Coordinates of C-alpha atoms in Angstrom, one line a residue:
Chain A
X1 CA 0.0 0.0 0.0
X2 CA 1.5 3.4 -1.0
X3 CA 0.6 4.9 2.1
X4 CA 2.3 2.1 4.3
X5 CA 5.8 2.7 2.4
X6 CA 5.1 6.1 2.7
X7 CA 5.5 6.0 6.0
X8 CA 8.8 3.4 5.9
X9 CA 10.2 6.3 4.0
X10 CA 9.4 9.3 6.5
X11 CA 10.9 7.1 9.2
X12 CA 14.4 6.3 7.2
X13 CA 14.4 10.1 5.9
X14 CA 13.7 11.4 9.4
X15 CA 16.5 8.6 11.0
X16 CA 18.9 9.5 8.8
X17 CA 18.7 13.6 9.5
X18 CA 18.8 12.6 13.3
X19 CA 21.9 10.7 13.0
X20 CA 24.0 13.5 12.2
X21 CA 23.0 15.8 15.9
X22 CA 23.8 12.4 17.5
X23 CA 27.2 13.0 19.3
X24 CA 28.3 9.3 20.6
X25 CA 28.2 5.7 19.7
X26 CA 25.4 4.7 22.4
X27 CA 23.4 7.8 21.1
X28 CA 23.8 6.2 17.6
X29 CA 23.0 2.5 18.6
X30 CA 19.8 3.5 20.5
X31 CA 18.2 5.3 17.3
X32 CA 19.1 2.5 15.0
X33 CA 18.1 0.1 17.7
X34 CA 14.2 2.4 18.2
X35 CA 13.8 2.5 14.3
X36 CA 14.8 -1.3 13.1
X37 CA 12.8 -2.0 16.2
X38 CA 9.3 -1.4 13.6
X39 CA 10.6 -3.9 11.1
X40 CA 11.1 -7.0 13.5
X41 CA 14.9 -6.4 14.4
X42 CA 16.3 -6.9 17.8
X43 CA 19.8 -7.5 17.7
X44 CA 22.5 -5.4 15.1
X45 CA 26.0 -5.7 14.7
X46 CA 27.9 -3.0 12.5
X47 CA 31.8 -4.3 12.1
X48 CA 34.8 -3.8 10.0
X49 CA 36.1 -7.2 8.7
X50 CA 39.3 -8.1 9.6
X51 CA 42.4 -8.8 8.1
X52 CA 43.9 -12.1 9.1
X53 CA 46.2 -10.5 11.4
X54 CA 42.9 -8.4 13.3
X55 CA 40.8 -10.1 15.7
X56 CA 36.7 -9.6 15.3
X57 CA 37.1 -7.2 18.8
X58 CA 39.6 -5.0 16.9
X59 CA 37.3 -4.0 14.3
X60 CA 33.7 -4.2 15.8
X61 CA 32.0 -0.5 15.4
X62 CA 28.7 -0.7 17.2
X63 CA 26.6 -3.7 18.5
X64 CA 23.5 -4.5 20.1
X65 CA 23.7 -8.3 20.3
X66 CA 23.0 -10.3 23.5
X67 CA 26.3 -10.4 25.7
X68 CA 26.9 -14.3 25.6
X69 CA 26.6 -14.5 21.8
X70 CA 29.1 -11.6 21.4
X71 CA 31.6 -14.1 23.7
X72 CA 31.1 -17.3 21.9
X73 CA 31.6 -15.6 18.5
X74 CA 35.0 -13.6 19.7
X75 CA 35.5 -17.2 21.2
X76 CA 35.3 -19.7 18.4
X77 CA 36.2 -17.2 15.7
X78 CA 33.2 -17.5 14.4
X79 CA 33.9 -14.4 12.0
X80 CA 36.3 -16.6 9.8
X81 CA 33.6 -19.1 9.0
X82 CA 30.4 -16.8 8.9
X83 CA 28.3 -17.6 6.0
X84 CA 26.9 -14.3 6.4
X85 CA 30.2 -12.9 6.3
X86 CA 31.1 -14.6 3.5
X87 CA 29.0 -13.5 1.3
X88 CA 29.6 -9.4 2.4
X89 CA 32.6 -10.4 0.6
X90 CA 31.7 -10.7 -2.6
X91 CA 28.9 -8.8 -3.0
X92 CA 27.8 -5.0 -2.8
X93 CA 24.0 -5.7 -3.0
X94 CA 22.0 -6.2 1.0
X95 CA 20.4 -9.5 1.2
X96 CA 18.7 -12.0 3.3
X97 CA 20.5 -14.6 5.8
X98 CA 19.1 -17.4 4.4
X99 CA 20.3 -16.1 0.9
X100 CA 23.9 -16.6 2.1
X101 CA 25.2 -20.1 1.0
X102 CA 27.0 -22.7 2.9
X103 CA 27.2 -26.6 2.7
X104 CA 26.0 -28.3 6.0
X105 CA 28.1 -31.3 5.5
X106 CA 31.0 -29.7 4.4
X107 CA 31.1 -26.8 6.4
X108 CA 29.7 -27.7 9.7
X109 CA 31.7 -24.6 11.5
X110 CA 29.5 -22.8 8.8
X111 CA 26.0 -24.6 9.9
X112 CA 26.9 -24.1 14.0
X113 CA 27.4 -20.5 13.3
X114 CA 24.0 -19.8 11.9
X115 CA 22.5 -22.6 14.6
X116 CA 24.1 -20.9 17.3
X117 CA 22.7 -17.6 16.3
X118 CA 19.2 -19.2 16.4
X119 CA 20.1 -20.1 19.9
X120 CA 20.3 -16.2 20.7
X121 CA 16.7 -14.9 19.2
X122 CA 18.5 -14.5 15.9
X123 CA 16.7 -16.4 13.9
X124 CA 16.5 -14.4 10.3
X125 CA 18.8 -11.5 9.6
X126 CA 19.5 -9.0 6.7
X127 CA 22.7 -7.8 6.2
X128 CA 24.4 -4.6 4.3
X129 CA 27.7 -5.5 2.7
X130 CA 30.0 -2.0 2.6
X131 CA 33.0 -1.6 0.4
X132 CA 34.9 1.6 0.7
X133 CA 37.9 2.9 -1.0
X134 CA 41.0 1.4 -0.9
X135 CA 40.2 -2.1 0.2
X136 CA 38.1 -1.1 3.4
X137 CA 35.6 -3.2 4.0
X138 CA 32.4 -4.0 6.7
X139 CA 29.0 -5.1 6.8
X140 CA 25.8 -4.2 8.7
X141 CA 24.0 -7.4 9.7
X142 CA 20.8 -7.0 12.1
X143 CA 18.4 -10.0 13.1
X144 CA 15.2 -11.0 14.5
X145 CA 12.7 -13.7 15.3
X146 CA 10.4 -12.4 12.8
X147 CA 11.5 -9.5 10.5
X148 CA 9.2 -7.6 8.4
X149 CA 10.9 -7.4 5.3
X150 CA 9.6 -6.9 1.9
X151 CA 10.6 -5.2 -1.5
X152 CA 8.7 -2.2 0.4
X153 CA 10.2 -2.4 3.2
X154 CA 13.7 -3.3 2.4
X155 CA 14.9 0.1 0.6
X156 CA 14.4 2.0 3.9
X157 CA 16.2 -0.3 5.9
X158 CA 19.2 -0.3 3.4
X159 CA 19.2 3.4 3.4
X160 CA 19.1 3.8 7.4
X161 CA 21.9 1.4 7.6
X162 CA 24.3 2.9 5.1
X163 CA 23.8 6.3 6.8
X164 CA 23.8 4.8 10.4
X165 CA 27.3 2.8 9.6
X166 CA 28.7 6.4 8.5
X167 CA 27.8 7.9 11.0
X168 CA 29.2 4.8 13.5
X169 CA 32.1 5.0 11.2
X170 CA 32.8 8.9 11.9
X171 CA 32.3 8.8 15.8
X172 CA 34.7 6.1 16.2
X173 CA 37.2 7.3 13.4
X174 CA 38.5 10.7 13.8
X175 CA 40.6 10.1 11.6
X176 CA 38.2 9.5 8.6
X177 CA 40.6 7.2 6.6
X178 CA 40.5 4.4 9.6
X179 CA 40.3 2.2 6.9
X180 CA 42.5 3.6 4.5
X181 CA 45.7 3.7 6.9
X182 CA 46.7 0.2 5.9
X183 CA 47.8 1.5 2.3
X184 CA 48.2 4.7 0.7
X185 CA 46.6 5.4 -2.6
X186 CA 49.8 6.0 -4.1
X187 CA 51.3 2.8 -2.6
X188 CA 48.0 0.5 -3.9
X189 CA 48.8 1.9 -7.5
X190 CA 52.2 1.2 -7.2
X191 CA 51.4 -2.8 -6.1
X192 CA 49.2 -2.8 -8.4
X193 CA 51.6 -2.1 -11.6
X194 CA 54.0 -4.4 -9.8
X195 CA 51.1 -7.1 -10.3
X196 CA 51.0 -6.8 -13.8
X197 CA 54.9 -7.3 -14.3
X198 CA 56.5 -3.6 -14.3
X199 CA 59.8 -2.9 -12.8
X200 CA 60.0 -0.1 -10.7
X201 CA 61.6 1.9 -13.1
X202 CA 58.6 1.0 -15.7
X203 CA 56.6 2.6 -12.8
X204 CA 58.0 5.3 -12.5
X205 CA 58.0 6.2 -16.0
X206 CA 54.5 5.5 -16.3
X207 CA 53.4 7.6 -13.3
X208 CA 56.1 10.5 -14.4
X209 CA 57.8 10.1 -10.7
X210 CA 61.4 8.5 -9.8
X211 CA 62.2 5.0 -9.6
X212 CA 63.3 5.9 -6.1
X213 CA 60.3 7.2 -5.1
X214 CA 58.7 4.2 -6.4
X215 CA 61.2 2.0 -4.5
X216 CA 60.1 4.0 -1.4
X217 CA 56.7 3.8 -1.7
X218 CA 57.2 -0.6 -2.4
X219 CA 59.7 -0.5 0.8
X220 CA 56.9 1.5 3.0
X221 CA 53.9 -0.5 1.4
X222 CA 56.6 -3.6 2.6
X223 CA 56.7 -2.6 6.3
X224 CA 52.7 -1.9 6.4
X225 CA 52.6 -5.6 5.4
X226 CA 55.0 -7.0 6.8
X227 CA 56.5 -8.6 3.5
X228 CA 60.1 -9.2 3.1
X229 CA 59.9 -8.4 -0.7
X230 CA 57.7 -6.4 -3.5
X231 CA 56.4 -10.6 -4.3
X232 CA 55.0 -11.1 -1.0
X233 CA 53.8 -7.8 -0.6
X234 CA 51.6 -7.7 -4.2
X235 CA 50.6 -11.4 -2.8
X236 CA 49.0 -10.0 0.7
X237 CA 47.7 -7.1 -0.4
X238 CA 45.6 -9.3 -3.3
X239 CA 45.1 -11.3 -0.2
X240 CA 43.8 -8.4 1.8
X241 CA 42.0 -7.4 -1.2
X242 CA 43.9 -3.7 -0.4
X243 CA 44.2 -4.2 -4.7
X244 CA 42.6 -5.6 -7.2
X245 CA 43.6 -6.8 -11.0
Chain B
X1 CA 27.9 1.5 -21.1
X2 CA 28.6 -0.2 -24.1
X3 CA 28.9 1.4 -27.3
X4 CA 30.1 -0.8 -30.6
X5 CA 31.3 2.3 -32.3
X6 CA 33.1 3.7 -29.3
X7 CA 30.7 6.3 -28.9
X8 CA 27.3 6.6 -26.7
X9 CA 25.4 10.3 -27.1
X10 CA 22.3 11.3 -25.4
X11 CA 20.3 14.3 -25.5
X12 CA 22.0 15.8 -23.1
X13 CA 25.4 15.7 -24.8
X14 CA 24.4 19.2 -26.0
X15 CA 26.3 22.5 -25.5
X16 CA 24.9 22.9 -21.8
X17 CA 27.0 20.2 -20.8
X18 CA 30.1 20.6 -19.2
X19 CA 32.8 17.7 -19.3
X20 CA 35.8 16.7 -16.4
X21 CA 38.3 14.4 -17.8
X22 CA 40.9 12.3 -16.2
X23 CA 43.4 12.9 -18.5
X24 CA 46.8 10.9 -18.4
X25 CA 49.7 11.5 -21.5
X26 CA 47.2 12.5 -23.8
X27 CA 44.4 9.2 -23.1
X28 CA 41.1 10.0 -21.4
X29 CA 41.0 7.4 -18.1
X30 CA 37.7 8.9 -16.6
X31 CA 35.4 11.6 -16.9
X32 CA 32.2 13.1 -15.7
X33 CA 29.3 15.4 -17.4
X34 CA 27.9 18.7 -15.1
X35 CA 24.0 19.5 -16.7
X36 CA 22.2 22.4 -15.8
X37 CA 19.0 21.3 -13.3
X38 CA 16.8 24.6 -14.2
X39 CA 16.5 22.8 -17.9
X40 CA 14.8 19.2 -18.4
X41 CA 17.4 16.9 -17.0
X42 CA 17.8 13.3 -16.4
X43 CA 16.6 13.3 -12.4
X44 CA 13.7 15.6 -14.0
X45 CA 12.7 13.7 -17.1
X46 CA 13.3 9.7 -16.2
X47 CA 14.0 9.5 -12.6
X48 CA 11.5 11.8 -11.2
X49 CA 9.7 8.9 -9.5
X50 CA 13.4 8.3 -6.9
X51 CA 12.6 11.7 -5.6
X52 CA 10.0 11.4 -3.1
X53 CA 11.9 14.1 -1.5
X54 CA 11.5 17.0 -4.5
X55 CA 14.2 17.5 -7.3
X56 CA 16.8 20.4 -5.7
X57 CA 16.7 22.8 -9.2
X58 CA 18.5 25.7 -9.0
X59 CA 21.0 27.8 -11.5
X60 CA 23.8 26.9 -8.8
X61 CA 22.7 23.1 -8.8
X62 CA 24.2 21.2 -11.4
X63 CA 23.1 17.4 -12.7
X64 CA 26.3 15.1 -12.3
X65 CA 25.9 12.7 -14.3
X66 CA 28.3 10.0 -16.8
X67 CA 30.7 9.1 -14.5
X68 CA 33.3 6.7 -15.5
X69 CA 37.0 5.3 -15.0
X70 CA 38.5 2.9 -17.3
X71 CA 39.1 -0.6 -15.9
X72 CA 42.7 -0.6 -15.5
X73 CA 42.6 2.4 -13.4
X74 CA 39.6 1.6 -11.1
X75 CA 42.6 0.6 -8.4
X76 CA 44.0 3.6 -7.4
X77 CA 43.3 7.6 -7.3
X78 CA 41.5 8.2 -10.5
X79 CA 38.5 8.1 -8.6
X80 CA 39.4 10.3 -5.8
X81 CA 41.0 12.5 -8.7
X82 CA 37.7 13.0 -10.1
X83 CA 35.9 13.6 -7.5
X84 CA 38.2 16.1 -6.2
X85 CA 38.2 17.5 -9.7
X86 CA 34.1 17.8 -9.2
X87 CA 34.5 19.9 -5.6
X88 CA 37.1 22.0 -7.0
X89 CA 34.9 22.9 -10.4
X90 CA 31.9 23.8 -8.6
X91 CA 34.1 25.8 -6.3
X92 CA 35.1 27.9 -8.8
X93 CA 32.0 28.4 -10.2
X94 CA 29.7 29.1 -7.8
X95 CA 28.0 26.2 -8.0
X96 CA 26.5 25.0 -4.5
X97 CA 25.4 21.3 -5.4
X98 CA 25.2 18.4 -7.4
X99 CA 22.1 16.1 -7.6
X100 CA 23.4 12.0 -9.2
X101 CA 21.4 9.2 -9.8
X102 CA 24.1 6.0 -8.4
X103 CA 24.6 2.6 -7.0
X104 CA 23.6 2.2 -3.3
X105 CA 27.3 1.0 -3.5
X106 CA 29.0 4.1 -4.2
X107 CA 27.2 5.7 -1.0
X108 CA 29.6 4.5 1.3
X109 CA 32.8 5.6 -1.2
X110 CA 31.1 9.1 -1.4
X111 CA 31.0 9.5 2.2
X112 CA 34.8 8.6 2.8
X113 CA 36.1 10.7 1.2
X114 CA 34.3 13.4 2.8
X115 CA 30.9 14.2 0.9
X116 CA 28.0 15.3 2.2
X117 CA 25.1 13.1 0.8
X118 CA 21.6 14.1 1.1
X119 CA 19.2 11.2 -0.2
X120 CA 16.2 12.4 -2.3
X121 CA 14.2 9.2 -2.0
X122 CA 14.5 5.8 -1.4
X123 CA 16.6 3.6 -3.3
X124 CA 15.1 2.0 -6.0
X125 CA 16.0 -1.0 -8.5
X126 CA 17.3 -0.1 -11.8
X127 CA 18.3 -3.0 -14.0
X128 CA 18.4 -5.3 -10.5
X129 CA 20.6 -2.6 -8.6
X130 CA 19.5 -0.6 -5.8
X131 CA 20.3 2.9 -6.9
X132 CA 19.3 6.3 -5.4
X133 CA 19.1 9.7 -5.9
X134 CA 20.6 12.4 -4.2
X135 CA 22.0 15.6 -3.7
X136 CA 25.8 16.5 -2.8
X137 CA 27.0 19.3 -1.0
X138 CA 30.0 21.2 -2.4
X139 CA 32.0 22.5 0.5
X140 CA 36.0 23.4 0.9
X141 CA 35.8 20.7 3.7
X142 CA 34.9 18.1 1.4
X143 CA 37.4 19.0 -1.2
X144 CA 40.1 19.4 1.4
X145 CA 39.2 15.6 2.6
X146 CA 38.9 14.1 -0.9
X147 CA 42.1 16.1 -2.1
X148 CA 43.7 14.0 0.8
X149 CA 42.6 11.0 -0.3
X150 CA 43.8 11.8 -4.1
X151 CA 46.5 12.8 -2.8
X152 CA 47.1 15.8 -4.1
X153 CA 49.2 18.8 -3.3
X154 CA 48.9 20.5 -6.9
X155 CA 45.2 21.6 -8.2
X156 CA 42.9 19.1 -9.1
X157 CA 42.0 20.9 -11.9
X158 CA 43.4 21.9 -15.6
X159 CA 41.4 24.4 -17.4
X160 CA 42.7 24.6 -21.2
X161 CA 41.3 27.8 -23.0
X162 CA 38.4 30.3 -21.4
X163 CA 35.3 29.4 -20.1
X164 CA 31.9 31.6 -19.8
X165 CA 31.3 31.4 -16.1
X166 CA 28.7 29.3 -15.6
X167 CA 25.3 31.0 -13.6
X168 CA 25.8 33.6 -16.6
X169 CA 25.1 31.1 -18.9
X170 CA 21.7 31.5 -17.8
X171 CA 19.1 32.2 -20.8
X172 CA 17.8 36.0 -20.1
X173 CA 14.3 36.3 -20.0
X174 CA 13.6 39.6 -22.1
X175 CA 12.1 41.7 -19.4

């Protein structure tokens, strides 16, 4: 009914203008929590996802998820085998929970995540995948016993949650490129030509700077990933996905 | 966009329109189209129904719209080039806001390096993506942040030849 998603609008639009005179986390958790409360959600996570050398505490924003789950996750490192985590991964698009795949017999860390969760309230979830600039990535997943979601109601809570993780993201960040710290623009491009077979001197001719600077900028990018050569650091950050081919 | 030829024109490839290219040794890598909003545009002519909000149209409000980098360069600053390259434009000219129709995906991207995004409606599916319409601020702070991000020390932007400035190209109405 167009007055029913009327309304799911004039709650996102009115959420999302709130958010920015909100001046801490809690302030933050308690308007997402008072808004997703109308579409069935009761618990929300908002994290970064971690490199392999982070833990899931490190990069955690904001939560609202019942205390004993948050312990058996950090726990069994449950992060690493998340289906739902998965799945922010590789896609840009918000889905369902039970849209993320896993096999039950072949990944059963997979399957006692998800009935764990169940264990916990959470029973269906939705979940915002967010990729930013320069490999940074995190997802928004929230859950319920029974969620009210529909191709109605869905566009208001993807829009709620992208501005509530910004807003997350900027209270907890001061400095705004929390995510880009790992690499440097300048340093990604450089890995980046390195992974398609140029020298440092072809890089530097290609970007118009020095092949010392470029050396530099390989030797910095080096440290920050704690590779021993240009090889292994191309290979992590692929790995990191701080580049792409 | 494909285009066989190499070429894709709409209607509002016209002389209104004002291009930003990414220019590197003489090859285009990126570039984006500015569109006056007071005219028919695209947010007023095909995507009117994303703006449950009302369509911000103004002679300091421009229509961004045509943004692209080339594959090989989608890793790296082009992007942040660009749209440090947008900021520093409208700057210039007076110009207090852009209004985009985009991926939900590009949100995020938009906000980290410093944009102020004000959503005009909901997002809505176009071709199976969730897209949205909105408005952008055009502030120093957000070209100082996004300069950061590019990078750059120099100006983000290389005007070749004059320009007329832009709210004078404004059609008098014959009083």
């Amino acid at each position: 009914m167009a007055g029913q998603s009327f309304d799911y609008a004039t709650e996102a639009f009115d959420m999302i203008d709130l958010l920015d005179s909100l001046a801490s986390p809690e302030e933050v958790v308690d308007a997402v929590a008072r808004s997703f409360t109308l579409f069935g959600f009761e618990t929300f996570i908002i994290t970064g996802l971690p490199h392999p050398r982070e833990s899931f505490e490190q990069v955690v924003l904001l939560r609202k998820w019942p205390i004993g789950w948050f312990e058996i996750y950090a726990k069994y490192d449950y992060i690493r085998s998340d289906p739902i985590i998965r799945l922010c991964k590789t896609t840009t698009r918000p889905f369902e929970w039970s849209e993320a795949p896993y096999d039950r017999a072949e990944e059963p860390k997979a399957a006692e995540v998800m009935d764990r969760a169940v264990d916990f309230g959470m029973r269906e979830g939705f979940c915002l995948p967010i990729h930013g600039i320069n490999g940074y990535e995190a997802c928004f997943s929230m859950s319920g016993a029974h969620l009210d979601l529909s191709p109605r109601t869905k566009p208001a809570v993807h829009l709620m949650a992208m501005y509530a993780f910004e807003r997350a993201r900027q209270l907890l960040a001061p400095n705004p490129q929390s995510g880009a710290k790992i690499l440097t623009p300048r340093e990604c491009e450089i890995l980046v030509w390195a992974a398609n077979g140029k020298s440092a001197a072809d890089t530097g001719d290609i970007l118009g700077i020095t092949e010392r600077t470029v050396t530099a900028h390989i030797a910095s990018a080096c440290q920050k990933l704690e590779a021993v050569n240009k090889t292994q650091a191309v290979a992590r950050a692929l790995q990191y996905k701080l580049i792409g081919l | 966009m494909n285009c066989a030829d190499g070429q894709e024109i709409d209607v509002y490839d016209n002389e209104s329109a004002i291009y930003l290219l990414a220019i590197d040794r003489g090859r285009v890598v990126g570039g984006q189209r500015l569109y006056p909003t007071h005219a028919p545009h695209m947010l007023s002519e095909v995507f009117g129904h994303m703006t449950q909000r009302g369509i911000p149209r103004a002679q300091h409000i421009l229509e961004w719209t045509r943004y692209f980098v080339v594959k090989e360069r989608r890793v790296g600053r082009t992007d942040c080039r660009l749209l440090a390259a947008l900021q520093q434009f409208c700057l210039e000219e007076g110009v207090t806001g852009v209004t985009a129709v985009v991926e939900m995906w590009w949100l995020p991207r938009w906000h980290q390096v410093g944009f102020k995004v004000r959503p005009l409606g909901l997002p809505t599916l176009i071709e199976d993506q969730p897209c949205i319409a909105a408005e952008i601020e055009i502030s120093e702070a957000s070209l100082d942040q996004v300069r950061k991000l590019a990078g750059l020390h120099a100006p983000a932007l290389v005007r070749n030849g004059r320009m007329r400035p832009l709210i004078d190209r404004v059609p008098h109405v014959a009083a």
